[in-house]
XYZ file of C-alpha atoms in Angstrom:
91
model
C 7.202 38.956 -25.330
C 4.442 39.079 -27.975
C 4.066 42.113 -30.195
C 1.148 44.373 -29.298
C -1.182 44.564 -32.282
C -4.144 46.479 -30.904
C -4.851 49.360 -28.569
C -8.458 50.297 -27.926
C -9.967 53.261 -26.100
C -13.275 54.229 -24.572
C -14.878 57.388 -26.012
C -13.771 59.543 -23.095
C -10.220 58.155 -23.164
C -9.875 59.081 -26.831
C -11.335 62.548 -26.155
C -8.761 63.037 -23.373
C -5.886 62.037 -25.672
C -7.054 64.495 -28.352
C -7.602 67.287 -25.801
C -4.013 66.906 -24.611
C -2.628 66.621 -28.150
C -4.486 69.768 -29.256
C -3.495 71.594 -26.041
C -7.113 72.434 -25.146
C -7.497 73.692 -21.552
C -11.178 74.543 -21.111
C -14.632 73.333 -22.001
C -16.529 70.066 -22.192
C -15.477 67.949 -25.143
C -16.554 64.630 -26.646
C -15.680 62.467 -29.614
C -16.935 63.563 -33.027
C -17.378 61.129 -35.901
C -18.281 62.132 -39.435
C -19.760 59.391 -41.601
C -20.265 59.023 -45.310
C -22.974 56.725 -46.605
C -23.243 55.076 -49.984
C -24.896 52.100 -51.627
C -23.521 49.391 -53.868
C -24.272 45.920 -55.144
C -22.178 43.221 -53.537
C -21.572 39.694 -54.776
C -23.289 37.013 -52.709
C -21.842 33.956 -54.420
C -18.403 32.993 -55.642
C -19.640 32.642 -59.228
C -19.867 36.463 -59.556
C -23.425 36.268 -60.923
C -25.454 36.856 -57.764
C -25.631 40.302 -56.184
C -27.627 42.090 -53.507
C -27.876 45.812 -52.803
C -26.016 46.934 -49.708
C -25.497 50.082 -47.687
C -21.965 51.068 -46.755
C -21.019 53.510 -44.007
C -17.537 54.968 -43.960
C -15.917 56.760 -41.029
C -14.693 59.869 -42.831
C -13.301 61.915 -39.912
C -12.686 61.527 -36.184
C -12.227 64.474 -33.852
C -13.639 66.217 -30.794
C -16.481 68.673 -30.479
C -17.498 71.025 -27.706
C -20.616 70.271 -25.622
C -22.710 72.637 -23.498
C -23.750 70.090 -20.855
C -21.736 67.320 -19.150
C -22.647 63.701 -19.866
C -21.081 60.256 -19.825
C -19.693 61.189 -23.244
C -17.830 64.383 -22.287
C -14.471 65.218 -20.764
C -13.696 68.480 -18.943
C -10.512 69.842 -20.524
C -9.743 71.928 -17.414
C -9.509 68.690 -15.388
C -7.635 66.433 -17.813
C -5.338 69.115 -19.291
C -5.083 72.057 -16.902
C -3.416 75.167 -18.300
C 0.024 76.040 -17.057
C 0.019 78.732 -14.404
C 2.831 81.179 -15.025
C 4.872 81.862 -11.913
C 6.111 85.345 -11.254
C 9.862 85.528 -11.240
C 11.356 86.589 -7.900
C 12.604 90.177 -7.714
């Protein structure tokens, strides 16, 4: 059987995984990405003498953030990770 080398997730699937991992039980949540942008000169030929300016975007952080309104981007934590209801012990 071949070795699995890639798992990919939709935005809402990743939000659900993080909600469960963080033990969040209420609210609408969606994926949060924080980017960092910079510029540099990159070589355009193998001789190392030709360069062009380029923009580079870096994914700095990935997380979840709370939303006020539902959308195709949000997950309801109460549905995907309901809180445990404590049962009263019998007397």
